[in-house]
Backbone as a printed PyTorch tensor [residue, N CA C, xyz], in Angstrom:
tensor([[[124.2400, 174.6080,  73.5090],
         [123.9940, 173.2830,  74.0540],
         [123.8610, 172.2940,  72.8840]],

        [[124.5470, 171.1790,  72.9820],
         [124.5040, 170.1980,  71.9050],
         [123.6120, 169.0200,  72.2860]],

        [[123.2980, 168.2420,  71.2770],
         [122.5260, 167.0340,  71.5150],
         [123.2780, 166.1040,  72.4510]],

        [[124.6000, 166.0340,  72.2850],
         [125.3850, 165.1740,  73.1730],
         [125.2720, 165.6540,  74.6160]],

        [[125.2110, 166.9640,  74.8290],
         [125.0300, 167.4810,  76.1920],
         [123.7330, 166.9430,  76.7960]],

        [[122.6530, 167.0010,  76.0270],
         [121.3600, 166.5170,  76.5200],
         [121.4230, 165.0260,  76.8240]],

        [[122.0540, 164.2770,  75.9400],
         [122.1870, 162.8400,  76.1670],
         [123.0610, 162.5510,  77.3860]],

        [[124.1130, 163.3220,  77.5620],
         [124.9940, 163.1020,  78.7150],
         [124.2810, 163.4620,  80.0230]],

        [[123.4220, 164.4950,  80.0090],
         [122.6410, 164.8120,  81.2160],
         [121.7080, 163.6550,  81.5490]],

        [[121.0600, 163.1150,  80.5290],
         [120.1770, 161.9710,  80.7500],
         [120.9810, 160.7720,  81.2450]],

        [[122.1400, 160.5390,  80.6540],
         [122.9990, 159.4270,  81.0910],
         [123.3890, 159.5960,  82.5500]],

        [[123.6870, 160.8150,  82.9590],
         [124.0420, 161.0870,  84.3620],
         [122.8620, 160.7590,  85.2770]],

        [[121.6640, 161.1520,  84.8620],
         [120.4730, 160.8490,  85.6570],
         [120.2710, 159.3450,  85.7600]],

        [[120.4050, 158.6450,  84.6400],
         [120.2610, 157.1820,  84.6480],
         [121.2950, 156.5680,  85.5840]],

        [[122.5410, 157.0270,  85.4850],
         [123.5980, 156.4930,  86.3430],
         [123.2840, 156.7320,  87.8210]],

        [[122.6960, 157.8680,  88.1230],
         [122.3590, 158.1720,  89.5200],
         [121.2560, 157.2750,  90.0550]],

        [[120.5250, 156.6100,  89.1610],
         [119.4330, 155.7260,  89.5710],
         [119.8950, 154.2970,  89.8440]],

        [[121.1750, 154.0120,  89.5740],
         [121.7000, 152.6910,  89.9060],
         [121.5740, 152.4800,  91.4050]],

        [[121.2150, 151.2800,  91.7970],
         [121.0600, 150.9730,  93.2150],
         [122.3510, 151.3010,  93.9690]],

        [[123.4940, 151.0050,  93.3650],
         [124.7860, 151.2830,  93.9960],
         [124.9970, 152.7810,  94.2390]],

        [[124.2720, 153.6020,  93.4830],
         [124.3900, 155.0550,  93.6350],
         [123.2160, 155.6490,  94.4100]],

        [[122.4370, 154.7890,  95.0480],
         [121.3260, 155.2630,  95.8640],
         [119.9660, 155.1950,  95.2080]],

        [[119.8950, 154.6780,  93.9960],
         [118.6050, 154.5490,  93.3180],
         [117.7030, 153.5650,  94.0500]],

        [[116.4380, 153.8930,  94.1270],
         [115.4700, 153.0660,  94.8610],
         [114.5060, 152.4010,  93.8830]],

        [[114.5800, 151.0730,  93.7480],
         [113.6940, 150.3620,  92.8220],
         [112.2030, 150.5490,  93.1380]],

        [[111.8770, 150.9410,  94.3700],
         [110.4730, 151.1520,  94.7210],
         [109.9310, 152.4870,  94.2210]],

        [[110.8330, 153.4280,  93.9420],
         [110.3780, 154.7600,  93.5340],
         [110.8890, 155.1950,  92.1670]],

        [[111.8040, 154.4340,  91.5750],
         [112.4020, 154.8300,  90.3000],
         [112.2660, 153.7040,  89.2760]],

        [[111.6710, 154.0320,  88.1390],
         [111.5310, 153.0760,  87.0400],
         [112.9010, 152.5790,  86.5740]],

        [[113.8500, 153.5080,  86.4040],
         [115.1900, 153.1320,  85.9510],
         [115.8620, 152.2210,  86.9730]],

        [[115.7740, 152.5890,  88.2430],
         [116.3720, 151.7560,  89.2980],
         [115.7490, 150.3650,  89.2910]],

        [[114.4530, 150.2960,  89.0690],
         [113.7680, 149.0000,  89.0430],
         [114.2830, 148.1430,  87.8870]],

        [[114.4030, 148.7420,  86.6830],
         [114.9210, 147.9770,  85.5390],
         [116.3530, 147.5170,  85.7860]],

        [[117.1830, 148.4160,  86.2940],
         [118.5800, 148.0510,  86.5580],
         [118.6830, 146.9910,  87.6480]],

        [[117.8460, 147.1050,  88.6670],
         [117.8430, 146.1370,  89.7650],
         [117.4190, 144.7450,  89.2760]],

        [[116.4580, 144.7040,  88.3560],
         [115.9950, 143.4180,  87.8190],
         [117.0470, 142.7720,  86.9260]],

        [[117.9300, 143.5880,  86.3690],
         [119.0170, 143.0480,  85.5600],
         [118.7580, 143.1170,  84.0720]],

        [[119.7350, 142.6330,  83.2990],
         [119.6810, 142.7600,  81.8440],
         [118.4110, 142.2290,  81.1970]],

        [[117.8710, 141.1170,  81.6800],
         [116.6710, 140.5910,  81.0250],
         [115.5480, 141.6270,  80.9940]],

        [[115.4190, 142.4200,  82.0500],
         [114.3400, 143.4080,  82.1230],
         [114.5480, 144.5340,  81.1200]],

        [[115.7320, 145.1510,  81.1220],
         [115.8990, 146.2820,  80.2050],
         [116.1260, 145.8350,  78.7650]],

        [[116.6810, 144.6630,  78.5500],
         [116.8360, 144.1690,  77.1760],
         [115.4710, 143.8270,  76.5700]],

        [[114.5730, 143.3050,  77.3800],
         [113.2050, 143.0450,  76.9200],
         [112.5460, 144.3640,  76.5060]],

        [[112.7430, 145.4100,  77.3080],
         [112.1700, 146.7180,  76.9720],
         [112.7590, 147.2550,  75.6720]],

        [[114.0450, 147.0560,  75.4360],
         [114.6580, 147.5100,  74.1880],
         [113.9950, 146.7940,  73.0060]],

        [[113.7830, 145.4890,  73.1450],
         [113.1140, 144.7370,  72.0870],
         [111.7060, 145.2400,  71.8340]],

        [[110.9580, 145.5010,  72.9110],
         [109.5950, 146.0200,  72.7720],
         [109.6000, 147.3770,  72.0790]],

        [[110.4980, 148.2510,  72.5160],
         [110.5400, 149.5960,  71.9430],
         [111.0030, 149.5660,  70.4880]],

        [[111.9100, 148.6620,  70.1490],
         [112.3430, 148.5310,  68.7500],
         [111.1730, 148.0990,  67.8810]],

        [[110.3900, 147.1440,  68.3780],
         [109.2150, 146.6830,  67.6360],
         [108.2030, 147.8110,  67.4790]],

        [[107.9660, 148.5670,  68.5480],
         [107.0180, 149.6750,  68.4860],
         [107.5130, 150.7710,  67.5420]],

        [[108.8220, 150.9680,  67.4690],
         [109.3950, 151.9420,  66.5310],
         [109.1240, 151.5040,  65.0970]],

        [[109.3480, 150.2420,  64.8180],
         [109.0900, 149.7140,  63.4720],
         [107.6110, 149.8630,  63.1230]],

        [[106.7440, 149.5240,  64.0590],
         [105.3000, 149.6180,  63.8040],
         [104.8810, 151.0700,  63.5580]],

        [[105.4260, 152.0130,  64.3230],
         [105.0900, 153.4260,  64.1350],
         [105.5730, 153.9130,  62.7670]],

        [[106.7550, 153.4750,  62.3620],
         [107.2720, 153.8720,  61.0510],
         [106.4100, 153.2900,  59.9390]],

        [[106.0100, 152.0460,  60.0890],
         [105.1460, 151.4320,  59.0700],
         [103.8000, 152.1460,  59.0030]],

        [[103.2240, 152.5160,  60.1610],
         [101.9580, 153.2620,  60.1710],
         [102.1200, 154.5790,  59.4300]],

        [[103.2340, 155.2520,  59.6500],
         [103.4980, 156.5200,  58.9720],
         [103.6590, 156.2930,  57.4750]],

        [[104.3450, 155.2290,  57.1250],
         [104.5420, 154.8880,  55.7220],
         [103.1980, 154.6800,  55.0200]],

        [[102.2950, 153.9750,  55.6810],
         [100.9850, 153.6830,  55.0990],
         [100.1130, 154.9190,  54.9830]],

        [[100.3920, 155.9490,  55.8050],
         [ 99.5330, 157.1290,  55.7950],
         [100.0470, 158.2290,  54.8790]],

        [[101.1780, 157.9960,  54.2090],
         [101.7050, 159.0190,  53.3040],
         [100.6080, 159.4240,  52.3200]],

        [[100.4630, 160.7000,  52.1330],
         [ 99.4070, 161.2020,  51.2610],
         [ 98.1320, 161.5320,  52.0110]],

        [[ 98.0950, 161.2590,  53.3180],
         [ 96.9240, 161.5750,  54.1350],
         [ 97.3850, 162.5430,  55.2310]],

        [[ 97.4680, 163.8430,  54.8950],
         [ 98.0780, 164.8300,  55.7950],
         [ 97.4760, 164.8930,  57.1950]],

        [[ 96.1670, 164.6550,  57.3320],
         [ 95.5660, 164.7760,  58.6660],
         [ 96.0420, 163.6950,  59.6180]],

        [[ 96.5100, 162.5660,  59.1050],
         [ 97.0220, 161.5060,  59.9630],
         [ 98.5300, 161.6060,  60.1910]],

        [[ 99.2180, 162.2600,  59.2700],
         [100.6840, 162.2450,  59.3040],
         [101.2750, 162.9320,  60.5330]],

        [[100.7400, 164.0690,  60.9590],
         [101.3310, 164.7910,  62.0900],
         [101.3360, 163.9320,  63.3510]],

        [[100.2290, 163.3080,  63.6530],
         [100.1570, 162.4520,  64.8290],
         [101.0570, 161.2450,  64.7190]],

        [[101.1450, 160.6850,  63.5260],
         [101.9840, 159.5080,  63.3350],
         [103.4660, 159.8640,  63.3680]],

        [[103.8210, 161.0360,  62.8710],
         [105.2190, 161.4890,  62.9610],
         [105.6030, 161.6580,  64.4280]],

        [[104.6910, 162.2440,  65.1970],
         [104.9200, 162.4320,  66.6260],
         [105.0540, 161.0800,  67.3320]],

        [[104.2260, 160.1230,  66.9220],
         [104.2940, 158.7860,  67.5260],
         [105.6420, 158.1320,  67.2240]],

        [[106.1240, 158.2720,  65.9990],
         [107.4230, 157.6990,  65.6480],
         [108.5390, 158.3360,  66.4790]],

        [[108.5100, 159.6470,  66.6180],
         [109.5260, 160.3320,  67.4250],
         [109.4680, 159.8270,  68.8720]],

        [[108.2650, 159.6820,  69.3990],
         [108.1220, 159.1870,  70.7700],
         [108.6570, 157.7760,  70.9370]],

        [[108.4040, 156.9220,  69.9730],
         [108.8940, 155.5430,  70.0580],
         [110.4140, 155.4880,  69.9540]],

        [[110.9920, 156.3120,  69.0760],
         [112.4560, 156.3480,  68.9730],
         [113.0490, 156.8770,  70.2790]],

        [[112.4010, 157.8750,  70.8820],
         [112.8730, 158.3900,  72.1740],
         [112.8520, 157.2820,  73.2260]],

        [[111.7840, 156.4850,  73.2540],
         [111.7130, 155.3590,  74.1970],
         [112.8250, 154.3440,  73.9310]],

        [[113.0820, 154.0730,  72.6600],
         [114.1320, 153.1260,  72.2860],
         [115.5000, 153.6440,  72.7230]],

        [[115.7700, 154.9120,  72.4530],
         [117.0470, 155.4940,  72.8710],
         [117.1770, 155.4540,  74.3880]],

        [[116.1020, 155.8290,  75.0920],
         [116.1310, 155.8660,  76.5480],
         [116.4850, 154.4950,  77.1260]],

        [[115.8000, 153.4640,  76.6630],
         [116.0640, 152.1230,  77.1910],
         [117.4380, 151.6110,  76.7630]],

        [[117.8890, 152.0140,  75.5850],
         [119.2470, 151.6610,  75.1520],
         [120.2750, 152.3340,  76.0480]],

        [[119.9720, 153.5450,  76.4970],
         [120.8820, 154.2420,  77.4020],
         [120.9460, 153.5620,  78.7640]],

        [[119.8680, 152.9320,  79.1820],
         [119.9000, 152.1570,  80.4260],
         [120.8630, 150.9840,  80.2590]],

        [[120.8190, 150.3250,  79.1000],
         [121.7570, 149.2310,  78.8360],
         [123.1910, 149.7510,  78.8290]],

        [[123.4290, 150.8870,  78.1650],
         [124.7770, 151.4540,  78.1580],
         [125.2640, 151.6930,  79.5810]],

        [[124.4110, 152.2840,  80.4160],
         [124.7980, 152.5700,  81.8060],
         [125.1260, 151.2810,  82.5560]],

        [[124.3160, 150.2680,  82.3490],
         [124.5540, 148.9930,  83.0350],
         [125.9380, 148.4330,  82.6960]],

        [[126.3360, 148.5950,  81.4400],
         [127.6010, 148.0390,  80.9880],
         [128.7590, 149.0380,  81.0710]],

        [[128.5390, 150.1650,  81.7770],
         [129.6100, 151.1240,  81.9930],
         [129.9590, 151.9500,  80.7670]],

        [[128.9940, 152.1320,  79.8870],
         [129.2040, 152.9120,  78.6610],
         [128.3200, 154.1530,  78.6940]],

        [[128.5420, 155.0550,  77.7440],
         [127.7650, 156.2900,  77.7160],
         [127.4310, 156.6620,  76.2750]],

        [[126.5620, 157.6550,  76.1060],
         [126.2670, 158.1330,  74.7500],
         [127.5240, 158.6070,  74.0250]],

        [[128.4950, 159.1250,  74.7560],
         [129.7390, 159.5720,  74.1260],
         [130.4420, 158.4100,  73.4230]],

        [[130.3320, 157.2050,  73.9660],
         [130.9330, 156.0340,  73.3180],
         [130.2450, 155.7430,  71.9810]],

        [[128.9320, 155.9040,  71.9510],
         [128.1750, 155.6690,  70.7200],
         [128.4990, 156.7590,  69.6990]],

        [[128.5370, 158.0120,  70.1470],
         [128.8730, 159.1140,  69.2450],
         [130.2790, 158.9270,  68.6790]],

        [[131.2190, 158.5030,  69.5040],
         [132.5870, 158.2580,  69.0260],
         [132.5900, 157.1780,  67.9400]],

        [[131.7740, 156.1470,  68.1200],
         [131.7070, 155.0900,  67.1030],
         [131.0940, 155.6270,  65.8140]],

        [[130.0570, 156.4320,  65.9330],
         [129.4440, 157.0250,  64.7390],
         [130.4400, 157.9460,  64.0290]],

        [[131.1990, 158.7070,  64.8010],
         [132.2190, 159.5730,  64.2000],
         [133.2970, 158.7450,  63.5100]],

        [[133.6540, 157.6050,  64.1190],
         [134.6600, 156.7320,  63.5030],
         [134.1670, 156.2380,  62.1470]],

        [[132.8720, 155.9770,  62.0650],
         [132.2930, 155.4520,  60.8260],
         [132.0280, 156.5280,  59.7730]],

        [[132.0460, 157.7850,  60.1960],
         [131.7140, 158.8850,  59.2950],
         [132.5980, 158.8490,  58.0540]],

        [[131.9680, 158.9930,  56.9090],
         [132.7080, 159.0050,  55.6540],
         [133.0000, 157.6210,  55.1060]],

        [[132.5940, 156.5970,  55.8300],
         [132.7830, 155.2190,  55.3700],
         [131.4690, 154.7220,  54.7900]],

        [[131.5360, 154.1370,  53.6480],
         [130.3410, 153.5650,  53.0340],
         [129.7410, 152.5130,  53.9540]],

        [[128.4220, 152.4820,  54.0460],
         [127.7490, 151.4720,  54.8500],
         [128.0910, 150.0620,  54.4010]],

        [[128.2330, 149.8870,  53.0950],
         [128.5950, 148.5770,  52.5480],
         [130.0060, 148.2020,  53.0150]],

        [[130.9310, 149.1650,  52.9540],
         [132.3070, 148.8980,  53.4060],
         [132.3410, 148.6040,  54.9020]],

        [[131.5880, 149.3920,  55.6830],
         [131.5660, 149.2180,  57.1390],
         [131.0560, 147.8350,  57.5070]],

        [[129.9850, 147.4090,  56.8670],
         [129.4160, 146.0890,  57.1630],
         [130.4070, 144.9840,  56.7900]],

        [[131.0490, 145.1130,  55.6460],
         [132.0340, 144.1160,  55.2250],
         [133.2040, 144.0600,  56.1980]],

        [[133.6440, 145.2280,  56.6810],
         [134.7410, 145.2660,  57.6410],
         [134.3510, 144.5860,  58.9460]],

        [[133.1140, 144.8600,  59.4360],
         [132.6670, 144.2190,  60.6780],
         [132.5720, 142.7070,  60.5080]],

        [[132.1120, 142.2380,  59.3450],
         [132.0390, 140.7940,  59.0920],
         [133.4360, 140.1840,  59.0990]],

        [[134.3900, 140.8460,  58.4730],
         [135.7620, 140.3290,  58.4150],
         [136.3720, 140.2620,  59.8160]],

        [[136.1490, 141.3020,  60.6190],
         [136.6700, 141.3090,  61.9810],
         [136.0430, 140.1930,  62.8000]],

        [[134.7390, 140.0110,  62.6600],
         [134.0270, 138.9470,  63.3790],
         [134.5440, 137.5780,  62.9400]],

        [[134.7370, 137.3920,  61.6460],
         [135.2170, 136.1090,  61.1220],
         [136.6270, 135.8240,  61.6470]],

        [[137.4900, 136.8610,  61.6920],
         [138.8490, 136.6860,  62.2130],
         [138.8290, 136.3020,  63.6810]],

        [[137.9210, 136.9070,  64.4420],
         [137.8170, 136.6170,  65.8850],
         [137.3960, 135.1690,  66.1170]],

        [[136.4840, 134.6690,  65.2950],
         [136.0030, 133.2880,  65.4380],
         [137.1150, 132.3020,  65.0710]],

        [[137.9020, 132.6320,  64.0750],
         [138.9640, 131.7370,  63.6320],
         [140.1140, 131.6450,  64.6280]],

        [[140.2730, 132.6590,  65.4700],
         [141.3830, 132.6570,  66.4390],
         [141.0370, 131.8520,  67.5980]]])
């Protein structure tokens, strides 16, 4: 079983919670976020991103204090899981899946981050000029 398998199972569950697929906003958190629309789940992504940064900073500050590190490492993992989960709700809303993200990461594999960023800027600049 691969990580992509686990993500695809979660994506399938999220997709099944869409109101169009029978999801009930009164009984399902995912259905409620999707029913409320992008503002609801995008706000959650922002909150979870902030909480991820805060958890990482807390862990950074505790380096050298082993009794605090285990709990803080766990907190960071939990916050990243929340961020991924809410990002997957956005992907589902827009008809995308984790496989699309993995394909993009694979496309970038072996490319320097500096080169990738420069390429994205050039593509964006070309799009604006057209």
